[in-house]
Amino acid sequence: MAVITSLAEKRQEKQLRYERNMLRELSLEKLRNKALEHFVPFYTAYRIFPSVVEEGCIDLAIEAYLLGARYSRFGYYGEPADSVRCRCAQEEKYLIDTLFDFLCFWGNIDDDFLSQLLYDACEQYIANWWTEGFERGKKRRRLKLR
């Protein structure tokens, strides 16, 4: 007797396999350095960058990286990165807002000017990781490494 699996399960397995392969190319050291580079100036009150904040930044960087990789198939077929980014604008905005809220909570940031600077840094951080995932995903598709 054969086991019946649904199409949704197969898609999910394929997506997880693809994400695992994409994450193999990503180093934790690079994630950590980028988080420090973008957000340490906002945490001058601390002598060190809080590890909880670092972990949250890394988690959202991974999500943005995987989002870019997921949408890289459109770039592989010739669509420019800007128009592909418009396709996932809502998901990217969610990641930016989540990171901003997280950093405001842990940094006790109430100043409007500092909040705007932090939001801009969050946008840049997520956009950089999205682009990194998008380019790596396109490269994997060109090399037929799906």
Tab-separated table of C-alpha atoms in Angstrom:
chain	number	residue	atom	x	y	z
A	1	MET	CA	0.000	0.000	0.000
A	2	ALA	CA	1.447	3.403	-1.009
A	3	VAL	CA	1.697	6.402	1.274
A	4	ILE	CA	-0.263	9.368	0.010
A	5	THR	CA	1.441	12.728	0.384
A	6	SER	CA	-0.067	16.047	-0.518
A	7	LEU	CA	1.361	18.592	-2.891
A	8	ALA	CA	1.665	21.092	-0.041
A	9	GLU	CA	3.927	18.711	1.905
A	10	LYS	CA	6.134	18.179	-1.143
A	11	ARG	CA	6.412	21.940	-1.698
A	12	GLN	CA	7.312	22.490	1.928
A	13	GLU	CA	9.998	19.790	1.814
A	14	LYS	CA	11.450	21.302	-1.353
A	15	GLN	CA	11.417	24.800	0.192
A	16	LEU	CA	13.167	23.582	3.348
A	17	ARG	CA	15.793	21.759	1.300
A	18	TYR	CA	16.429	24.908	-0.748
A	19	GLU	CA	16.701	27.077	2.382
A	20	ARG	CA	19.160	24.645	3.986
A	21	ASN	CA	21.320	24.742	0.863
A	22	MET	CA	21.221	28.545	0.804
A	23	LEU	CA	22.173	28.790	4.472
A	24	ARG	CA	25.267	26.651	3.898
A	25	GLU	CA	26.795	29.572	2.010
A	26	LEU	CA	26.214	31.999	4.876
A	27	SER	CA	28.725	32.381	7.708
A	28	LEU	CA	27.783	33.273	11.256
A	29	GLU	CA	30.858	35.486	11.499
A	30	LYS	CA	29.664	37.592	8.551
A	31	LEU	CA	26.198	37.902	10.094
A	32	ARG	CA	27.682	38.978	13.413
A	33	ASN	CA	30.032	41.532	11.834
A	34	LYS	CA	27.269	43.132	9.749
A	35	ALA	CA	25.001	43.421	12.813
A	36	LEU	CA	27.776	45.099	14.773
A	37	GLU	CA	28.611	47.382	11.865
A	38	HIS	CA	25.026	48.616	11.487
A	39	PHE	CA	23.778	48.886	15.064
A	40	VAL	CA	26.630	49.431	17.530
A	41	PRO	CA	26.430	53.245	17.200
A	42	PHE	CA	22.903	53.111	18.644
A	43	TYR	CA	24.071	51.283	21.740
A	44	THR	CA	26.775	53.638	23.019
A	45	ALA	CA	25.336	53.479	26.543
A	46	TYR	CA	26.473	49.860	26.734
A	47	ARG	CA	30.131	48.952	26.856
A	48	ILE	CA	29.425	45.941	24.630
A	49	PHE	CA	26.775	45.159	22.063
A	50	PRO	CA	24.024	43.222	23.899
A	51	SER	CA	23.997	39.572	22.849
A	52	VAL	CA	20.192	39.468	22.809
A	53	VAL	CA	20.138	42.316	20.307
A	54	GLU	CA	22.839	40.639	18.237
A	55	GLU	CA	20.856	37.403	18.078
A	56	GLY	CA	17.690	39.239	17.024
A	57	CYS	CA	19.570	41.074	14.274
A	58	ILE	CA	21.048	37.804	13.042
A	59	ASP	CA	17.638	36.100	13.009
A	60	LEU	CA	16.081	38.840	10.919
A	61	ALA	CA	19.111	38.984	8.618
A	62	ILE	CA	18.646	35.282	7.911
A	63	GLU	CA	14.950	35.847	7.180
A	64	ALA	CA	15.755	38.707	4.781
A	65	TYR	CA	18.477	36.607	3.124
A	66	LEU	CA	16.069	33.709	2.591
A	67	LEU	CA	13.372	36.075	1.326
A	68	GLY	CA	15.767	37.425	-1.297
A	69	ALA	CA	16.825	33.900	-2.223
A	70	ARG	CA	13.206	32.810	-2.576
A	71	TYR	CA	12.481	35.649	-5.007
A	72	SER	CA	15.718	35.170	-6.942
A	73	ARG	CA	13.978	32.951	-9.471
A	74	PHE	CA	12.374	36.070	-10.951
A	75	GLY	CA	15.807	37.637	-11.339
A	76	TYR	CA	17.108	34.479	-12.952
A	77	TYR	CA	14.434	34.817	-15.626
A	78	GLY	CA	15.480	38.411	-16.378
A	79	GLU	CA	13.382	40.610	-14.117
A	80	PRO	CA	15.358	43.503	-12.570
A	81	ALA	CA	16.006	43.422	-8.820
A	82	ASP	CA	13.977	46.589	-8.181
A	83	SER	CA	10.806	45.180	-9.686
A	84	VAL	CA	11.349	41.889	-7.853
A	85	ARG	CA	11.732	43.833	-4.624
A	86	CYS	CA	8.317	45.394	-5.281
A	87	ARG	CA	6.818	41.886	-5.364
A	88	CYS	CA	7.904	41.230	-1.785
A	89	ALA	CA	7.637	44.799	-0.456
A	90	GLN	CA	5.054	43.859	2.162
A	91	GLU	CA	7.164	40.998	3.560
A	92	GLU	CA	10.288	43.163	3.541
A	93	LYS	CA	8.427	45.979	5.327
A	94	TYR	CA	7.302	43.488	7.971
A	95	LEU	CA	10.930	42.453	8.580
A	96	ILE	CA	12.047	46.090	8.813
A	97	ASP	CA	9.274	46.973	11.260
A	98	THR	CA	9.962	43.892	13.357
A	99	LEU	CA	13.673	44.701	13.585
A	100	PHE	CA	12.959	48.356	14.380
A	101	ASP	CA	10.483	47.496	17.154
A	102	PHE	CA	12.899	44.928	18.567
A	103	LEU	CA	15.809	47.383	18.633
A	104	CYS	CA	13.693	50.193	20.104
A	105	PHE	CA	12.540	47.892	22.871
A	106	TRP	CA	16.017	46.692	23.825
A	107	GLY	CA	17.663	50.077	23.352
A	108	ASN	CA	15.042	52.171	25.173
A	109	ILE	CA	15.046	54.596	22.243
A	110	ASP	CA	12.428	57.333	22.602
A	111	ASP	CA	14.025	60.240	20.755
A	112	ASP	CA	12.309	60.962	17.407
A	113	PHE	CA	15.510	61.884	15.589
A	114	LEU	CA	17.347	58.804	16.872
A	115	SER	CA	14.322	56.648	16.026
A	116	GLN	CA	14.358	57.876	12.435
A	117	LEU	CA	18.076	57.157	12.143
A	118	LEU	CA	17.539	53.692	13.595
A	119	TYR	CA	14.660	53.002	11.178
A	120	ASP	CA	16.841	54.037	8.247
A	121	ALA	CA	19.605	51.729	9.510
A	122	CYS	CA	17.067	48.876	9.777
A	123	GLU	CA	15.904	49.496	6.204
A	124	GLN	CA	19.471	49.453	4.941
A	125	TYR	CA	20.341	46.321	6.949
A	126	ILE	CA	17.347	44.330	5.686
A	127	ALA	CA	17.833	45.604	2.124
A	128	ASN	CA	21.504	44.551	2.166
A	129	TRP	CA	20.653	41.039	3.316
A	130	TRP	CA	17.766	40.770	0.851
A	131	THR	CA	20.121	41.757	-1.973
A	132	GLU	CA	22.750	39.297	-0.759
A	133	GLY	CA	20.198	36.461	-0.782
A	134	PHE	CA	18.838	37.552	-4.152
A	135	GLU	CA	22.278	37.573	-5.791
A	136	ARG	CA	23.349	34.270	-4.232
A	137	GLY	CA	20.064	32.661	-5.252
A	138	LYS	CA	20.466	33.867	-8.830
A	139	LYS	CA	24.014	32.543	-8.859
A	140	ARG	CA	22.877	29.130	-7.584
A	141	ARG	CA	20.208	28.974	-10.274
A	142	ARG	CA	22.717	29.892	-12.993
A	143	LEU	CA	24.996	27.119	-11.756
A	144	LYS	CA	22.027	24.736	-11.535
A	145	LEU	CA	22.618	24.143	-7.805
A	146	ARG	CA	18.980	24.521	-6.758
